[in-house]
Short mmCIF file of C-alpha atoms and ligand atoms in Angstrom, two decimals:
data_model
loop_
_atom_site.label_atom_id
_atom_site.label_comp_id
_atom_site.label_asym_id
_atom_site.label_seq_id
_atom_site.Cartn_x
_atom_site.Cartn_y
_atom_site.Cartn_z
CA UNK G 109 -3.69 -48.15 -7.27
CA UNK G 110 -3.16 -44.98 -9.22
CA UNK G 111 0.41 -44.01 -9.88
CA UNK G 112 1.65 -41.09 -7.78
CA UNK G 113 1.47 -38.11 -10.10
CA UNK G 114 2.16 -35.26 -7.70
CA UNK G 115 5.08 -32.99 -8.54
CA UNK G 116 6.62 -30.35 -6.26
CA UNK G 117 6.51 -26.88 -7.80
CA UNK G 118 7.40 -23.32 -6.78
CA UNK G 119 5.16 -20.38 -7.57
CA UNK G 120 3.76 -17.04 -6.52
CA UNK G 121 0.26 -16.33 -5.18
CA UNK G 122 -1.58 -13.98 -7.52
CA UNK G 123 -5.01 -14.21 -5.93
CA UNK G 124 -6.43 -15.46 -2.68
CA UNK G 125 -10.11 -15.73 -1.91
CA UNK G 126 -9.73 -17.02 1.60
CA UNK G 127 -9.88 -20.72 0.81
CA UNK G 128 -8.58 -20.99 -2.74
CA UNK G 129 -5.31 -19.65 -4.03
CA UNK G 130 -4.29 -18.96 -7.59
CA UNK G 131 -0.61 -19.72 -8.12
CA UNK G 132 1.49 -18.51 -11.03
CA UNK G 133 4.40 -20.80 -11.87
CA UNK G 134 6.66 -22.02 -14.66
CA UNK G 135 6.30 -20.12 -17.90
CA UNK G 136 3.07 -18.35 -17.10
CA UNK G 137 1.06 -21.35 -15.90
CA UNK G 138 -1.72 -20.79 -13.39
CA UNK G 139 -2.85 -23.47 -10.92
CA UNK G 140 -5.69 -23.32 -8.42
CA UNK G 141 -4.48 -24.49 -5.04
CA UNK G 142 -5.77 -25.22 -1.59
CA UNK G 143 -3.76 -25.46 1.61
CA UNK G 144 -3.36 -28.31 4.02
CA UNK G 145 -5.47 -28.20 7.16
CA UNK G 146 -2.59 -28.33 9.63
CA UNK G 147 -0.86 -25.54 7.83
CA UNK G 148 -3.84 -23.20 8.29
CA UNK G 149 -3.46 -22.95 12.03
CA UNK G 150 0.27 -22.45 12.17
CA UNK G 151 0.15 -18.68 12.40
CA UNK G 152 -2.65 -17.74 14.75
CA UNK G 153 -2.27 -14.00 14.63
CA UNK G 154 -3.33 -13.63 11.01
CA UNK G 155 -6.59 -14.79 9.55
CA UNK G 156 -4.96 -15.75 6.27
CA UNK G 157 -1.84 -17.91 6.25
CA UNK G 158 -1.08 -17.18 2.60
CA UNK G 159 -1.37 -13.85 0.79
CA UNK G 160 -0.93 -12.32 -2.63
CA UNK G 161 2.77 -12.00 -3.39
CA UNK G 162 3.75 -15.00 -1.27
CA UNK G 163 6.23 -17.43 -2.78
CA UNK G 164 4.99 -20.93 -2.13
CA UNK G 165 5.78 -24.56 -2.74
CA UNK G 166 2.93 -26.75 -3.78
CA UNK G 167 2.24 -30.28 -4.88
CA UNK G 168 0.87 -30.26 -8.37
CA UNK G 169 -1.51 -33.08 -9.08
CA UNK G 170 -1.49 -33.82 -12.78
CA UNK G 171 -4.73 -35.77 -12.62
CA UNK G 172 -6.83 -33.00 -11.08
CA UNK G 173 -4.65 -30.17 -12.45
CA UNK G 174 -4.98 -28.58 -9.02
CA UNK G 175 -2.47 -28.21 -6.24
CA UNK G 176 -1.93 -28.28 -2.50
CA UNK G 177 0.30 -25.61 -0.96
CA UNK G 178 2.79 -27.19 1.40
CA UNK G 179 5.12 -24.32 2.27
CA UNK G 180 5.21 -20.51 2.30
CA UNK G 181 8.73 -19.19 1.80
CA UNK G 182 10.03 -16.44 4.12
CA UNK G 183 8.52 -13.03 3.38
CA UNK G 184 10.69 -10.00 2.71
CA UNK G 185 7.87 -7.79 3.98
CA UNK G 186 4.11 -7.67 4.20
CA UNK G 187 1.25 -5.28 4.76
CA UNK G 188 -1.53 -5.95 7.24
CA UNK G 189 -4.94 -4.70 8.07
CA UNK G 190 -7.22 -5.49 10.99
CA UNK G 191 -9.83 -8.11 10.11
CA UNK G 192 -12.45 -5.98 11.85
CA UNK G 193 -12.43 -3.14 14.33
CA UNK G 194 -13.12 -5.44 17.25
CA UNK G 195 -10.81 -8.20 16.26
CA UNK G 196 -7.24 -8.55 17.40
CA UNK G 197 -6.52 -10.62 14.34
CA UNK G 198 -5.04 -9.09 11.25
CA UNK G 199 -5.15 -10.01 7.64
CA UNK G 200 -2.10 -9.97 5.41
CA UNK G 201 -3.03 -7.90 2.38
CA UNK G 202 0.10 -8.62 0.37
CA UNK G 203 3.68 -9.79 0.75
CA UNK G 204 7.08 -9.24 -0.89
CA UNK G 205 6.39 -5.73 -2.18
CA UNK G 206 9.12 -3.58 -3.77
CA UNK G 207 7.21 -0.33 -3.81
CA UNK G 208 3.80 1.03 -2.80
CA UNK G 209 2.19 3.56 -5.09
CA UNK G 210 -0.46 5.86 -3.69
CA UNK G 211 -2.68 7.28 -6.39
CA UNK G 212 -4.14 10.68 -5.56
CA UNK G 213 -6.02 13.45 -7.34
CA UNK G 214 -5.98 17.18 -6.62
CA UNK G 215 -9.68 17.36 -7.53
CA UNK G 216 -12.44 14.90 -8.49
CA UNK G 217 -12.01 13.72 -5.80
CA UNK G 218 -9.63 15.79 -3.69
CA UNK G 219 -7.15 13.70 -1.69
CA UNK G 220 -6.33 15.37 1.65
CA UNK G 221 -2.66 15.77 2.54
CA UNK G 222 -3.27 14.06 5.86
CA UNK G 223 -4.57 10.98 4.04
CA UNK G 224 -1.38 10.94 1.96
CA UNK G 225 0.77 11.34 5.04
CA UNK G 226 -0.97 8.53 6.91
CA UNK G 227 -0.26 6.27 3.96
CA UNK G 228 3.39 7.35 3.81
CA UNK G 229 3.83 6.84 7.56
CA UNK G 230 2.53 3.31 7.24
CA UNK G 231 4.86 2.59 4.33
CA UNK G 232 7.78 3.93 6.39
CA UNK G 233 6.77 1.76 9.32
CA UNK G 234 6.80 -1.27 7.03
CA UNK G 235 10.06 -0.03 5.48
CA UNK G 236 8.62 -0.24 2.00
CA UNK G 237 9.52 2.54 -0.48
CA UNK G 238 6.53 4.71 -1.41
CA UNK G 239 5.74 6.85 -4.44
CA UNK G 240 2.81 9.10 -5.31
CA UNK G 241 0.89 9.02 -8.59
CA UNK G 242 -1.05 12.23 -9.24
CA UNK G 243 -3.82 11.46 -11.72
CA UNK G 244 -6.31 13.45 -13.80
CA UNK G 245 -3.95 16.32 -14.61
CA UNK G 246 -6.14 16.93 -17.69
CA UNK G 247 -8.79 18.36 -15.35
CA UNK G 248 -6.51 20.82 -13.60
CA UNK G 249 -6.70 24.55 -14.09
CA UNK G 250 -4.02 27.02 -13.05
CA UNK G 251 -4.99 26.81 -9.40
CA UNK G 252 -4.89 22.99 -9.26
CA UNK G 253 -1.63 22.83 -11.21
CA UNK G 254 -0.15 25.22 -8.65
CA UNK G 255 -1.31 22.99 -5.79
CA UNK G 256 0.10 19.97 -7.58
CA UNK G 257 3.49 21.64 -8.03
CA UNK G 258 3.55 22.57 -4.34
CA UNK G 259 2.78 18.98 -3.35
CA UNK G 260 5.44 17.60 -5.69
CA UNK G 261 8.02 20.00 -4.32
CA UNK G 262 7.09 19.16 -0.73
CA UNK G 263 7.23 15.40 -1.22
CA UNK G 264 10.31 15.43 -3.47
CA UNK G 265 12.19 17.37 -0.80
CA UNK G 266 11.46 14.63 1.70
CA UNK G 267 12.47 11.93 -0.77
CA UNK G 268 9.16 10.69 -2.19
CA UNK G 269 8.94 10.56 -5.95
CA UNK G 270 5.81 11.82 -7.66
CA UNK G 271 4.38 10.86 -11.04
CA UNK G 272 1.86 13.30 -12.52
CA UNK G 273 -0.25 11.47 -15.09
CA UNK G 274 -3.40 11.77 -17.11
CA UNK G 275 -5.05 8.61 -18.31
CA UNK G 276 -7.32 10.64 -20.55
CA UNK G 277 -4.47 12.44 -22.29
CA UNK G 278 -2.08 9.51 -21.92
CA UNK G 279 0.68 11.60 -20.35
CA UNK G 280 3.32 10.72 -17.78
CA UNK G 281 2.87 7.00 -18.20
CA UNK G 282 6.26 6.13 -19.67
CA UNK G 283 8.05 7.34 -16.55
CA UNK G 284 5.69 5.27 -14.42
CA UNK G 285 6.14 2.13 -16.52
CA UNK G 286 9.89 2.58 -16.37
CA UNK G 287 9.70 2.78 -12.58
CA UNK G 288 7.40 -0.21 -12.17
CA UNK G 289 9.36 -2.38 -14.57
CA UNK G 290 10.41 -5.74 -13.10
CA UNK G 291 9.13 -4.85 -9.64
CA UNK G 292 6.23 -5.95 -7.51
CA UNK G 293 4.24 -2.78 -6.87
CA UNK G 294 1.17 -2.28 -4.77
CA UNK G 295 -1.39 0.26 -5.94
CA UNK G 296 -3.54 2.05 -3.39
CA UNK G 297 -5.75 5.11 -3.24
CA UNK G 298 -9.28 6.29 -2.62
CA UNK G 299 -12.18 5.17 -4.78
CA UNK G 300 -12.55 7.18 -7.92
CA UNK G 301 -8.96 8.37 -8.32
CA UNK G 302 -8.42 6.08 -11.33
CA UNK G 303 -6.68 2.92 -10.12
CA UNK G 304 -8.64 0.52 -12.31
CA UNK G 305 -8.27 2.85 -15.27
CA UNK G 306 -4.51 2.89 -14.73
CA UNK G 307 -4.28 -0.89 -14.57
CA UNK G 308 -6.24 -1.12 -17.80
CA UNK G 309 -3.82 1.26 -19.48
CA UNK G 310 -0.76 -0.56 -18.13
CA UNK G 311 -2.16 -3.92 -19.19
CA UNK G 312 -5.03 -3.58 -21.68
CA UNK G 313 -5.77 -7.31 -21.46
CA UNK G 314 -7.09 -6.81 -17.91
CA UNK G 315 -10.27 -5.06 -18.92
CA UNK G 316 -11.15 -4.10 -15.34
CA UNK G 317 -14.41 -2.38 -14.57
CA UNK G 318 -14.08 1.33 -13.96
CA UNK G 319 -16.75 3.57 -12.60
CA UNK G 320 -17.65 7.15 -11.96
CA UNK G 321 -17.34 8.47 -8.44
CA UNK G 322 -21.08 8.56 -7.76
CA UNK G 323 -21.38 4.91 -8.74
CA UNK G 324 -19.23 3.90 -5.80
CA UNK G 325 -21.71 5.14 -3.24
CA UNK G 326 -24.51 3.10 -4.77
CA UNK G 327 -22.51 -0.13 -4.69
CA UNK G 328 -22.72 -0.41 -0.91
CA UNK G 329 -20.21 -1.88 1.43
CA UNK G 330 -21.03 -5.55 1.28
CA UNK G 331 -19.12 -6.49 -1.80
CA UNK G 332 -16.09 -8.51 -0.78
CA UNK G 333 -13.13 -7.95 -2.97
CA UNK G 334 -9.73 -9.54 -2.72
CA UNK G 335 -6.34 -8.14 -3.61
CA UNK G 336 -5.09 -9.42 -6.91
CA UNK G 337 -1.70 -9.40 -8.55
CA UNK G 338 -1.56 -8.56 -12.24
CA UNK G 339 1.39 -9.30 -14.55
CA UNK G 340 2.57 -6.32 -16.55
CA UNK G 341 3.54 -6.62 -20.22
CA UNK G 342 6.67 -4.50 -19.55
CA UNK G 343 7.79 -6.86 -16.76
CA UNK G 344 6.78 -7.00 -13.13
CA UNK G 345 3.53 -7.12 -11.21
CA UNK G 346 1.05 -4.64 -9.84
CA UNK G 347 -1.12 -5.59 -6.88
CA UNK G 348 -4.58 -4.11 -6.95
CA UNK G 349 -6.28 -3.58 -3.58
CA UNK G 350 -9.90 -2.81 -4.39
CA UNK G 351 -12.01 -1.70 -1.47
CA UNK G 352 -9.04 -1.51 0.89
CA UNK G 353 -8.94 2.07 2.12
CA UNK G 354 -5.97 2.15 4.39
CA UNK G 355 -3.43 0.02 6.10
CA UNK G 356 -3.45 1.82 9.45
CA UNK G 357 -2.62 -1.28 11.37
CA UNK G 358 0.95 -0.82 12.41
CA UNK G 359 1.01 -0.52 16.16
CA UNK G 360 3.06 2.56 16.73
CA UNK G 361 4.28 3.90 20.02
CA UNK G 362 3.49 7.59 20.47
CA UNK G 363 7.15 8.41 20.78
CA UNK G 364 8.12 6.71 17.54
CA UNK G 365 5.55 8.23 15.18
CA UNK G 366 7.96 11.00 14.18
CA UNK G 367 10.45 8.34 13.11
CA UNK G 368 8.16 7.76 10.14
CA UNK G 369 8.28 11.39 9.02
CA UNK G 370 11.81 11.29 7.54
CA UNK G 371 12.33 15.07 7.53
CA UNK G 372 11.11 15.42 11.13
CA UNK G 373 13.21 12.47 12.24
CA UNK G 374 16.37 13.96 10.70
CA UNK G 375 15.94 17.24 12.55
CA UNK G 376 14.82 15.65 15.83
CA UNK G 377 18.44 14.76 16.60
CA UNK G 378 18.95 18.43 17.45
CA UNK G 379 16.12 18.62 20.00
CA UNK G 380 17.23 19.33 23.57
CA UNK G 381 15.38 16.36 25.07
CA UNK G 382 15.88 12.85 23.79
CA UNK G 383 12.21 12.10 24.43
CA UNK G 384 10.93 15.28 22.72
CA UNK G 385 7.54 14.80 21.04
CA UNK G 386 7.96 18.11 19.18
CA UNK G 387 4.85 19.68 20.67
CA UNK G 388 5.95 22.61 22.81
CA UNK G 389 9.01 21.32 24.61
CA UNK G 390 11.81 23.84 25.19
CA UNK G 391 14.69 23.55 22.75
CA UNK G 392 12.65 21.65 20.15
CA UNK G 393 14.51 21.79 16.83
CA UNK G 394 11.48 20.50 14.95
CA UNK G 395 9.24 23.39 16.04
CA UNK G 396 12.00 25.79 15.08
CA UNK G 397 12.28 24.18 11.64
CA UNK G 398 8.52 24.46 11.14
CA UNK G 399 8.66 28.14 12.05
CA UNK G 400 11.53 28.71 9.65
CA UNK G 401 9.65 26.88 6.89
CA UNK G 402 12.19 24.06 6.67
CA UNK G 403 9.51 21.56 7.62
CA UNK G 404 6.20 22.02 5.84
CA UNK G 405 3.34 23.08 8.12
CA UNK G 406 1.00 20.58 6.43
CA UNK G 407 3.30 17.72 7.26
CA UNK G 408 3.74 18.94 10.82
CA UNK G 409 -0.03 19.16 11.18
CA UNK G 410 -0.40 15.57 9.90
CA UNK G 411 2.14 14.50 12.49
CA UNK G 412 0.22 16.23 15.30
CA UNK G 413 -3.08 14.70 14.19
CA UNK G 414 -1.66 11.19 14.02
CA UNK G 415 -0.07 11.71 17.43
CA UNK G 416 -3.40 12.87 18.89
CA UNK G 417 -5.13 9.79 17.48
CA UNK G 418 -2.60 7.57 19.17
CA UNK G 419 -3.04 9.54 22.41
CA UNK G 420 -6.76 8.98 22.37
CA UNK G 421 -6.24 5.23 22.25
CA UNK G 422 -4.80 5.34 25.73
CA UNK G 423 -7.52 7.44 27.32
P1 GDP F 249 -10.76 3.62 -9.03
O1 GDP F 249 -11.96 3.65 -8.13
O2 GDP F 249 -9.58 4.23 -8.34
O3 GDP F 249 -10.46 2.27 -9.60
O4 GDP F 249 -11.11 4.61 -10.25
P2 GDP F 249 -11.59 4.28 -11.73
O5 GDP F 249 -10.47 3.75 -12.55
O6 GDP F 249 -12.85 3.49 -11.68
O7 GDP F 249 -11.88 5.75 -12.27
C1 GDP F 249 -12.85 6.60 -11.67
C2 GDP F 249 -13.32 7.62 -12.69
O8 GDP F 249 -12.29 8.52 -13.03
C3 GDP F 249 -13.77 6.97 -14.00
O9 GDP F 249 -14.92 7.61 -14.45
C4 GDP F 249 -12.59 7.22 -14.94
O10 GDP F 249 -13.00 7.29 -16.28
C5 GDP F 249 -12.12 8.57 -14.45
N1 GDP F 249 -10.69 8.81 -14.75
C6 GDP F 249 -9.66 7.96 -14.55
N2 GDP F 249 -8.51 8.52 -14.95
C7 GDP F 249 -8.80 9.75 -15.39
C8 GDP F 249 -8.01 10.83 -15.92
O11 GDP F 249 -6.78 10.78 -16.07
N3 GDP F 249 -8.69 11.97 -16.24
C9 GDP F 249 -10.03 12.10 -16.10
N4 GDP F 249 -10.60 13.25 -16.45
N5 GDP F 249 -10.80 11.09 -15.61
C10 GDP F 249 -10.20 9.94 -15.26
ZN1 ZN F 250 11.50 18.29 19.31
#
């Protein structure tokens, strides 16, 4: 008989490939783990029982230097996406997130305001603080800088912080590092905005592949990538979500969508009807605020478009 060499350890999942999990524990040790069979079926609604950011307990086997996860500790929060369009199952993208950062660009490529707003609505629905990183400021002329300032003003007024940066000119990064310090952040954004480039700047040891925008179309859609959590030299973690476009998985009731537009929600208390959807109801304080310029038309338009999408689901 071999002596029993398993030791119970606590750690955090930094990568999951569906069947294997990389766990960070102790003073920077990394152990490859699997999970017990019974454990896998405990939560039927999600396809993955363990996700990046999860705190776990595992049995470390000194002989094999591998581990078996025995317990997932309670999650503070998590972000989901649907496994496929047809499936009712969802996949947990990441758990225990302090802040989600959406990286956008004014040009090359242009990020539409509605895309930003859909992201922010989802973050609100998950009750996770959201910030916006505006990259490639080195490319902006007067016109683009003006659009950037307008966006910053609009989002700051609502309560979302914005970080204009250029990875080429190395500007704006200290403020970002300061903000990410000792937190678990999730980085999201369209292909080509500069997410991998940012991670490489924040942690040069990562050496992630970056590409030009045209290269992304050639790659095709069949490459499976998994979210990964990277340690930052200034303290904290950043979760990279390559290939994950959006998180639009929160099931929202039509009449609660405006709850996730903080500035619309605040004003909605003054609407005449408690069930006002802020379309063309009499006595709608939101419509009045849009007309007076107190609520930005772009934001109101995003709200209407999201509402119409939800409507079409019921037709
Ligand atoms: P990702 O798809 O979001 O990971 O984007 P990448 O990091 O691969 O970057 C896409 C392209 O944008 C690459 O060619 C980068 O060199 C370029 N890029 C990234 N940051 C900047 C920046 O601040 N300014 C300029 N001009 N180009 C950038
Ligand atoms: Zn209203």
